[in-house]
């Protein structure tokens, strides 16, 4: 039975308490193409669903290290479960921190903070500015976590008389709309190789009115709620930490499983177990150490930025570049570890229903995400080189 989350508790331990349930429900979630109701209910009953929120929205405001370790644990259990963790939890974190007071009261307070959010924050929509808000239209793909979300987030460009509204930095303003599920048209599209259980549906809205109080700036680092450094760092670092931790969690599950398998795994026409092979031993040591190094890099990059902000410093372009480059690197390392574990396990890893088989599909699906693409690493390097002074998307 999972313990309820309270002040001072380790969020990772609450997630760890779901291991048996997630293992039992993983296949059903894949068949449903969205997280099973039993898992979603337990996330609520345990307090995990609101854990990353500001205190005012029922959360405990964990540190970056605590968030990262929680996401690693969730993804270790199941890739789809971990992906829900990096979709639903940051979405509610951002909305709870950055919505204006009236919007927070409507979305969170009026619902007793029992609010699940998913969706796509990239501004694929347009919002015509009207009295009191925006008329939003657009279509979004890969709305992770929308299969069980009461509210759906949708990024958009505000338009004044058909022209993009410009921000102070000279770039188009980008906002996020928080829209009730009933006003969303789901077009599905989630028939994929991996991460099948995430309910990452395509969706659209057609000329839907969204009041200003249910929107917030995409790159906001000025919270209306919450006191943790994370709320003053914005959604981009939290999302980046989530992607890196997710990849590390899936990779660790595969490394752990192939290590457990090694003593009893014999190849055809080979009398030696996998564990007794010097090449396996060497490669296991290499990939476990690579995994550990990538984890430490993530904890260092995000912890350094968090400490700077906690100390009153600005979140500089260099700190943001360090975090984003670390997330790309950790994802690349994790994918390499997963690929080796899959090959080393032989035919065991190709059988449907095993964690090795599912993890392999998941890692190659999740690591396709644009948020940890080579373009991000290039942008970070250009900051380091002085070619760019800043890249707001980092």
CSV table of C-alpha atoms in Angstrom, one decimal:
chain,number,residue,atom,x,y,z
A,1,UNK,CA,0.0,0.0,0.0
A,2,UNK,CA,1.3,3.4,-0.9
A,3,UNK,CA,1.9,6.0,1.9
A,4,UNK,CA,0.3,9.4,1.5
A,5,UNK,CA,2.8,12.2,0.7
A,6,UNK,CA,3.3,14.7,3.5
A,7,UNK,CA,5.7,17.5,4.3
A,8,UNK,CA,9.3,16.3,4.4
A,9,UNK,CA,8.6,13.0,2.7
A,10,UNK,CA,10.7,11.9,-0.2
A,11,UNK,CA,8.6,12.0,-3.3
A,12,UNK,CA,10.7,9.3,-4.9
A,13,UNK,CA,9.7,6.9,-2.1
A,14,UNK,CA,6.0,7.5,-2.8
A,15,UNK,CA,6.6,6.7,-6.5
A,16,UNK,CA,8.6,3.6,-5.5
A,17,UNK,CA,5.5,2.4,-3.5
A,18,UNK,CA,3.7,2.0,-6.9
A,19,UNK,CA,6.1,-0.6,-8.3
A,20,UNK,CA,3.8,-3.6,-8.0
A,21,UNK,CA,0.8,-1.8,-9.4
A,22,UNK,CA,2.6,-0.3,-12.3
A,23,UNK,CA,4.2,-3.6,-13.2
A,24,UNK,CA,0.8,-5.3,-13.1
A,25,UNK,CA,-0.9,-2.6,-15.2
A,26,UNK,CA,1.8,-1.9,-17.8
A,27,UNK,CA,0.4,-4.2,-20.4
A,28,UNK,CA,-3.2,-2.8,-19.9
A,29,UNK,CA,-2.0,0.7,-20.3
A,30,UNK,CA,-0.3,-0.1,-23.6
A,31,UNK,CA,-3.5,-1.8,-24.8
A,32,UNK,CA,-5.6,1.2,-23.7
A,33,UNK,CA,-3.1,3.5,-25.3
A,34,UNK,CA,-3.4,5.7,-22.2
A,35,UNK,CA,-2.5,5.2,-18.5
A,36,UNK,CA,-4.8,2.8,-16.8
A,37,UNK,CA,-7.4,4.2,-14.4
A,38,UNK,CA,-5.9,2.2,-11.5
A,39,UNK,CA,-2.5,3.9,-11.9
A,40,UNK,CA,-4.0,7.4,-12.3
A,41,UNK,CA,-6.1,6.8,-9.2
A,42,UNK,CA,-3.1,5.7,-7.1
A,43,UNK,CA,-1.1,8.7,-8.3
A,44,UNK,CA,-3.9,10.8,-6.8
A,45,UNK,CA,-4.4,8.7,-3.6
A,46,UNK,CA,-0.7,8.8,-2.9
A,47,UNK,CA,-0.2,12.5,-3.5
A,48,UNK,CA,2.2,11.9,-6.3
A,49,UNK,CA,0.0,13.7,-8.9
A,50,UNK,CA,0.3,17.0,-7.1
A,51,UNK,CA,3.7,16.6,-5.5
A,52,UNK,CA,5.6,19.0,-7.8
A,53,UNK,CA,3.0,21.7,-7.5
A,54,UNK,CA,3.5,24.9,-5.4
A,55,UNK,CA,2.3,24.4,-1.8
A,56,UNK,CA,-0.9,26.5,-2.6
A,57,UNK,CA,-1.8,23.8,-5.2
A,58,UNK,CA,-1.3,20.8,-2.9
A,59,UNK,CA,2.4,20.2,-3.7
A,60,UNK,CA,5.6,19.9,-1.6
A,61,UNK,CA,7.9,21.9,-4.0
A,62,UNK,CA,10.7,19.3,-4.3
A,63,UNK,CA,14.2,20.2,-5.2
A,64,UNK,CA,15.6,19.5,-8.7
A,65,UNK,CA,17.5,16.5,-7.3
A,66,UNK,CA,14.2,15.1,-5.8
A,67,UNK,CA,12.3,15.6,-9.0
A,68,UNK,CA,15.1,14.0,-11.0
A,69,UNK,CA,15.3,10.9,-8.7
A,70,UNK,CA,11.5,10.6,-8.8
A,71,UNK,CA,11.3,10.7,-12.6
A,72,UNK,CA,14.2,8.1,-12.8
A,73,UNK,CA,12.2,5.8,-10.5
A,74,UNK,CA,9.0,6.2,-12.4
A,75,UNK,CA,10.6,5.5,-15.8
A,76,UNK,CA,12.5,2.6,-14.3
A,77,UNK,CA,9.1,1.0,-13.5
A,78,UNK,CA,7.7,1.6,-17.0
A,79,UNK,CA,8.5,4.1,-19.7
A,80,UNK,CA,4.9,5.2,-20.2
A,81,UNK,CA,4.5,5.7,-16.4
A,82,UNK,CA,7.7,7.8,-16.4
A,83,UNK,CA,6.5,9.8,-19.4
A,84,UNK,CA,3.3,10.7,-17.6
A,85,UNK,CA,5.4,11.9,-14.8
A,86,UNK,CA,7.3,14.3,-17.1
A,87,UNK,CA,4.1,15.4,-18.8
A,88,UNK,CA,1.3,15.8,-16.2
A,89,UNK,CA,3.5,16.9,-13.2
A,90,UNK,CA,5.3,19.8,-15.0
A,91,UNK,CA,2.1,20.9,-16.7
A,92,UNK,CA,0.3,21.4,-13.4
A,93,UNK,CA,3.5,22.8,-11.8
A,94,UNK,CA,3.6,25.6,-14.5
A,95,UNK,CA,-0.1,26.4,-14.5
A,96,UNK,CA,-0.3,26.5,-10.7
A,97,UNK,CA,2.8,28.7,-10.5
A,98,UNK,CA,2.2,31.2,-13.4
A,99,UNK,CA,-1.6,31.5,-13.8
A,100,UNK,CA,-3.0,34.8,-12.6
A,101,UNK,CA,-5.0,34.7,-9.3
A,102,UNK,CA,-8.4,34.5,-11.0
A,103,UNK,CA,-7.3,31.7,-13.2
A,104,UNK,CA,-5.7,29.8,-10.3
A,105,UNK,CA,-9.0,30.1,-8.4
A,106,UNK,CA,-11.0,28.9,-11.3
A,107,UNK,CA,-8.8,25.9,-12.3
A,108,UNK,CA,-7.3,24.8,-9.0
A,109,UNK,CA,-9.1,26.2,-5.9
A,110,UNK,CA,-12.6,25.5,-7.3
A,111,UNK,CA,-11.6,21.9,-8.0
A,112,UNK,CA,-9.9,21.3,-4.6
A,113,UNK,CA,-6.6,21.2,-6.5
A,114,UNK,CA,-7.7,17.9,-8.0
A,115,UNK,CA,-6.5,18.9,-11.5
A,116,UNK,CA,-4.6,16.8,-14.0
A,117,UNK,CA,-3.1,18.6,-17.0
A,118,UNK,CA,-1.4,17.5,-20.2
A,119,UNK,CA,-0.9,18.8,-23.7
A,120,UNK,CA,1.6,20.6,-25.9
A,121,UNK,CA,3.1,23.9,-24.9
A,122,UNK,CA,4.7,24.7,-28.3
A,123,UNK,CA,2.9,27.6,-29.9
A,124,UNK,CA,1.1,25.8,-32.7
A,125,UNK,CA,-2.0,27.9,-32.3
A,126,UNK,CA,-3.0,31.5,-32.8
A,127,UNK,CA,-5.1,33.6,-30.4
A,128,UNK,CA,-6.9,36.6,-31.8
A,129,UNK,CA,-6.9,39.3,-29.0
A,130,UNK,CA,-10.5,40.2,-28.0
A,131,UNK,CA,-12.0,41.8,-25.0
A,132,UNK,CA,-11.2,39.8,-21.9
A,133,UNK,CA,-9.0,37.2,-23.6
A,134,UNK,CA,-8.3,35.4,-26.9
A,135,UNK,CA,-10.1,33.5,-29.6
A,136,UNK,CA,-7.8,30.5,-29.9
A,137,UNK,CA,-7.5,28.2,-32.9
A,138,UNK,CA,-4.9,25.6,-33.8
A,139,UNK,CA,-3.9,22.0,-33.8
A,140,UNK,CA,-1.3,20.2,-31.6
A,141,UNK,CA,0.4,16.8,-31.8
A,142,UNK,CA,1.7,14.5,-29.1
A,143,UNK,CA,-0.4,16.0,-26.3
A,144,UNK,CA,1.1,13.7,-23.6
A,145,UNK,CA,-1.1,12.8,-20.7
A,146,UNK,CA,-4.3,14.1,-22.2
A,147,UNK,CA,-5.9,10.8,-22.0
A,148,UNK,CA,-6.8,11.4,-18.4
A,149,UNK,CA,-6.4,15.2,-18.2
A,150,UNK,CA,-9.3,17.5,-17.0
A,151,UNK,CA,-7.5,20.5,-18.6
A,152,UNK,CA,-5.4,20.6,-21.7
A,153,UNK,CA,-2.6,23.1,-22.3
A,154,UNK,CA,-2.1,24.7,-25.7
A,155,UNK,CA,0.7,27.1,-26.7
A,156,UNK,CA,-0.3,29.9,-29.0
A,157,UNK,CA,0.8,33.3,-30.5
A,158,UNK,CA,-1.4,36.2,-29.6
A,159,UNK,CA,-2.5,38.2,-32.7
A,160,UNK,CA,-3.5,41.9,-32.7
A,161,UNK,CA,-5.5,42.6,-35.8
A,162,UNK,CA,-3.9,39.5,-37.4
A,163,UNK,CA,-0.3,40.5,-36.5
A,164,UNK,CA,1.8,38.7,-33.9
A,165,UNK,CA,2.1,40.6,-30.6
A,166,UNK,CA,5.7,41.4,-30.0
A,167,UNK,CA,7.4,41.0,-26.6
A,168,UNK,CA,10.0,43.4,-25.1
A,169,UNK,CA,12.9,41.3,-26.5
A,170,UNK,CA,11.7,41.8,-30.0
A,171,UNK,CA,10.4,38.2,-30.4
A,172,UNK,CA,6.7,37.3,-30.9
A,173,UNK,CA,4.9,36.8,-27.6
A,174,UNK,CA,4.1,33.2,-26.7
A,175,UNK,CA,1.4,32.2,-24.3
A,176,UNK,CA,-0.1,29.0,-23.0
A,177,UNK,CA,-3.8,28.5,-22.8
A,178,UNK,CA,-5.4,26.2,-20.1
A,179,UNK,CA,-8.6,24.8,-21.7
A,180,UNK,CA,-11.2,22.5,-20.1
A,181,UNK,CA,-11.3,19.1,-21.7
A,182,UNK,CA,-14.9,19.6,-22.9
A,183,UNK,CA,-13.7,22.4,-25.3
A,184,UNK,CA,-11.0,20.2,-26.9
A,185,UNK,CA,-11.5,18.2,-30.1
A,186,UNK,CA,-9.3,15.1,-29.9
A,187,UNK,CA,-8.1,13.6,-33.2
A,188,UNK,CA,-6.1,10.8,-31.5
A,189,UNK,CA,-3.3,9.8,-33.8
A,190,UNK,CA,-1.5,7.9,-31.0
A,191,UNK,CA,-0.7,4.6,-32.8
A,192,UNK,CA,3.0,4.3,-32.2
A,193,UNK,CA,6.0,2.0,-31.6
A,194,UNK,CA,6.7,2.9,-28.0
A,195,UNK,CA,5.3,4.9,-25.1
A,196,UNK,CA,2.0,3.4,-26.1
A,197,UNK,CA,0.4,4.0,-22.6
A,198,UNK,CA,0.8,7.7,-22.5
A,199,UNK,CA,-2.4,8.9,-24.1
A,200,UNK,CA,-0.4,11.4,-26.2
A,201,UNK,CA,-3.3,12.4,-28.4
A,202,UNK,CA,-3.4,14.9,-31.2
A,203,UNK,CA,-6.1,17.6,-30.6
A,204,UNK,CA,-7.4,20.9,-31.9
A,205,UNK,CA,-9.5,23.9,-30.9
A,206,UNK,CA,-11.5,26.0,-33.3
A,207,UNK,CA,-12.1,29.7,-32.3
A,208,UNK,CA,-12.5,28.8,-28.6
A,209,UNK,CA,-12.6,31.8,-26.2
A,210,UNK,CA,-9.9,31.6,-23.5
A,211,UNK,CA,-10.0,34.4,-20.9
A,212,UNK,CA,-6.8,36.1,-20.2
A,213,UNK,CA,-6.8,34.7,-16.6
A,214,UNK,CA,-6.5,31.2,-18.0
A,215,UNK,CA,-3.3,32.0,-19.9
A,216,UNK,CA,0.3,32.5,-18.9
A,217,UNK,CA,3.6,33.4,-20.7
A,218,UNK,CA,5.4,30.3,-22.0
A,219,UNK,CA,8.8,31.5,-20.8
A,220,UNK,CA,7.6,33.0,-17.5
A,221,UNK,CA,10.1,32.9,-14.6
A,222,UNK,CA,8.0,35.1,-12.3
A,223,UNK,CA,5.7,32.9,-10.2
A,224,UNK,CA,2.5,34.0,-8.7
A,225,UNK,CA,2.7,31.0,-6.3
A,226,UNK,CA,5.5,28.8,-4.9
A,227,UNK,CA,8.7,29.7,-3.2
A,228,UNK,CA,11.1,27.0,-4.6
A,229,UNK,CA,13.9,28.1,-7.0
A,230,UNK,CA,12.3,25.9,-9.7
A,231,UNK,CA,9.3,28.3,-9.9
A,232,UNK,CA,11.8,31.1,-10.6
A,233,UNK,CA,13.6,29.1,-13.3
A,234,UNK,CA,10.6,28.5,-15.6
A,235,UNK,CA,9.1,25.5,-17.4
A,236,UNK,CA,12.1,24.9,-19.7
A,237,UNK,CA,14.6,23.7,-17.1
A,238,UNK,CA,11.9,21.5,-15.4
A,239,UNK,CA,11.0,20.0,-18.8
A,240,UNK,CA,14.6,19.4,-19.7
A,241,UNK,CA,15.3,17.7,-16.3
A,242,UNK,CA,12.3,15.5,-16.9
A,243,UNK,CA,13.4,14.3,-20.3
A,244,UNK,CA,16.9,13.5,-19.1
A,245,UNK,CA,15.7,11.7,-16.0
A,246,UNK,CA,13.1,9.8,-18.0
A,247,UNK,CA,15.8,8.4,-20.4
A,248,UNK,CA,18.1,7.5,-17.5
A,249,UNK,CA,15.2,5.7,-15.8
A,250,UNK,CA,14.4,3.5,-18.8
A,251,UNK,CA,18.1,2.8,-19.4
A,252,UNK,CA,18.6,1.8,-15.8
A,253,UNK,CA,15.7,-0.7,-16.0
A,254,UNK,CA,17.3,-2.3,-19.0
A,255,UNK,CA,20.8,-2.4,-17.4
A,256,UNK,CA,19.4,-3.9,-14.2
A,257,UNK,CA,17.4,-6.5,-16.1
A,258,UNK,CA,20.3,-7.7,-18.3
A,259,UNK,CA,22.5,-7.9,-15.2
A,260,UNK,CA,19.9,-10.0,-13.4
A,261,UNK,CA,19.5,-12.2,-16.5
A,262,UNK,CA,23.2,-12.7,-17.1
A,263,UNK,CA,23.8,-15.6,-14.6
A,264,UNK,CA,21.1,-17.8,-16.3
A,265,UNK,CA,21.5,-16.7,-19.9
A,266,UNK,CA,23.2,-19.1,-22.2
A,267,UNK,CA,23.5,-18.6,-26.0
A,268,UNK,CA,22.8,-21.5,-28.3
A,269,UNK,CA,25.9,-23.7,-28.7
A,270,UNK,CA,27.7,-21.9,-25.9
A,271,UNK,CA,28.4,-23.5,-22.5
A,272,UNK,CA,29.3,-20.2,-20.9
A,273,UNK,CA,26.8,-18.0,-19.2
A,274,UNK,CA,26.5,-14.4,-20.2
A,275,UNK,CA,27.8,-13.3,-16.9
A,276,UNK,CA,31.0,-15.3,-17.3
A,277,UNK,CA,32.0,-13.7,-20.6
A,278,UNK,CA,34.8,-11.2,-20.3
A,279,UNK,CA,33.3,-9.0,-23.1
A,280,UNK,CA,30.0,-8.9,-21.2
A,281,UNK,CA,31.7,-8.0,-18.0
A,282,UNK,CA,33.7,-5.2,-19.6
A,283,UNK,CA,30.7,-3.8,-21.5
A,284,UNK,CA,28.5,-3.9,-18.4
A,285,UNK,CA,31.1,-2.0,-16.4
A,286,UNK,CA,31.4,0.6,-19.2
A,287,UNK,CA,27.7,1.2,-19.6
A,288,UNK,CA,26.9,1.2,-15.8
A,289,UNK,CA,29.7,3.8,-15.3
A,290,UNK,CA,28.5,5.8,-18.3
A,291,UNK,CA,25.0,5.8,-16.8
A,292,UNK,CA,26.2,6.9,-13.4
A,293,UNK,CA,28.3,9.7,-14.9
A,294,UNK,CA,25.4,11.0,-16.9
A,295,UNK,CA,23.2,11.0,-13.8
A,296,UNK,CA,25.8,12.9,-11.9
A,297,UNK,CA,26.1,15.5,-14.7
A,298,UNK,CA,22.4,16.1,-14.7
A,299,UNK,CA,22.4,16.5,-10.9
A,300,UNK,CA,25.3,18.9,-11.1
A,301,UNK,CA,24.0,21.0,-14.0
A,302,UNK,CA,20.6,21.5,-12.6
A,303,UNK,CA,21.7,21.7,-9.0
A,304,UNK,CA,24.2,24.4,-9.9
A,305,UNK,CA,21.6,26.5,-11.6
A,306,UNK,CA,19.1,25.9,-8.8
A,307,UNK,CA,21.7,27.0,-6.2
A,308,UNK,CA,22.5,30.2,-8.1
A,309,UNK,CA,18.8,31.2,-8.3
A,310,UNK,CA,18.3,30.3,-4.7
A,311,UNK,CA,21.1,32.7,-3.9
A,312,UNK,CA,19.5,35.5,-5.7
A,313,UNK,CA,21.4,35.3,-9.0
A,314,UNK,CA,19.8,35.5,-12.4
A,315,UNK,CA,19.3,32.3,-14.5
A,316,UNK,CA,21.9,33.3,-17.0
A,317,UNK,CA,22.1,32.1,-20.6
A,318,UNK,CA,25.2,30.1,-19.7
A,319,UNK,CA,23.4,28.2,-16.9
A,320,UNK,CA,20.5,27.5,-19.2
A,321,UNK,CA,22.8,26.2,-21.9
A,322,UNK,CA,24.6,24.0,-19.4
A,323,UNK,CA,21.3,22.4,-18.3
A,324,UNK,CA,20.0,21.8,-21.8
A,325,UNK,CA,23.3,20.4,-23.1
A,326,UNK,CA,23.5,18.1,-20.1
A,327,UNK,CA,19.9,16.8,-20.9
A,328,UNK,CA,20.8,16.0,-24.5
A,329,UNK,CA,24.0,14.3,-23.4
A,330,UNK,CA,22.3,12.2,-20.7
A,331,UNK,CA,19.6,11.1,-23.2
A,332,UNK,CA,22.3,10.1,-25.8
A,333,UNK,CA,24.1,8.1,-23.1
A,334,UNK,CA,20.9,6.4,-21.9
A,335,UNK,CA,20.0,5.4,-25.4
A,336,UNK,CA,23.4,3.8,-25.9
A,337,UNK,CA,23.1,1.9,-22.6
A,338,UNK,CA,19.6,0.7,-23.6
A,339,UNK,CA,20.8,-0.4,-27.1
A,340,UNK,CA,23.7,-2.4,-25.6
A,341,UNK,CA,21.5,-4.0,-23.0
A,342,UNK,CA,19.0,-5.1,-25.6
A,343,UNK,CA,21.7,-6.7,-27.8
A,344,UNK,CA,23.4,-8.4,-24.8
A,345,UNK,CA,20.1,-9.9,-23.7
A,346,UNK,CA,19.7,-11.7,-27.0
A,347,UNK,CA,16.3,-13.2,-27.9
A,348,UNK,CA,15.1,-12.6,-24.3
A,349,UNK,CA,14.8,-8.9,-25.2
A,350,UNK,CA,12.6,-9.4,-28.2
A,351,UNK,CA,9.8,-11.2,-26.5
A,352,UNK,CA,6.6,-9.2,-26.1
A,353,UNK,CA,5.8,-8.3,-22.5
A,354,UNK,CA,9.3,-8.1,-21.1
A,355,UNK,CA,10.6,-4.9,-19.7
A,356,UNK,CA,13.6,-5.2,-22.0
A,357,UNK,CA,11.4,-5.3,-25.1
A,358,UNK,CA,9.1,-2.5,-23.9
A,359,UNK,CA,12.0,-0.4,-22.7
A,360,UNK,CA,13.8,-0.7,-26.1
A,361,UNK,CA,10.7,0.5,-27.9
A,362,UNK,CA,10.1,3.3,-25.4
A,363,UNK,CA,13.7,4.7,-25.4
A,364,UNK,CA,13.7,5.0,-29.2
A,365,UNK,CA,10.4,6.7,-29.2
A,366,UNK,CA,11.0,9.1,-26.3
A,367,UNK,CA,14.5,10.1,-27.5
A,368,UNK,CA,13.0,11.4,-30.8
A,369,UNK,CA,11.6,14.4,-28.9
A,370,UNK,CA,12.7,17.8,-30.2
A,371,UNK,CA,13.4,19.0,-26.7
A,372,UNK,CA,16.5,16.9,-26.5
A,373,UNK,CA,17.5,17.0,-30.2
A,374,UNK,CA,21.0,17.8,-31.6
A,375,UNK,CA,19.7,21.3,-32.4
A,376,UNK,CA,19.5,22.0,-28.6
A,377,UNK,CA,23.1,20.9,-28.2
A,378,UNK,CA,24.1,23.2,-31.0
A,379,UNK,CA,22.3,26.1,-29.5
A,380,UNK,CA,24.0,25.5,-26.1
A,381,UNK,CA,27.4,25.3,-27.8
A,382,UNK,CA,26.8,28.6,-29.6
A,383,UNK,CA,26.2,30.2,-26.2
A,384,UNK,CA,29.4,28.7,-24.8
A,385,UNK,CA,31.3,29.9,-27.9
A,386,UNK,CA,30.0,33.4,-27.8
A,387,UNK,CA,28.3,33.1,-31.2
A,388,UNK,CA,25.0,33.8,-29.6
A,389,UNK,CA,24.4,36.0,-26.6
A,390,UNK,CA,21.2,34.2,-25.7
A,391,UNK,CA,18.7,31.7,-27.1
A,392,UNK,CA,15.3,32.2,-25.4
A,393,UNK,CA,14.2,28.7,-26.2
A,394,UNK,CA,16.8,27.1,-24.0
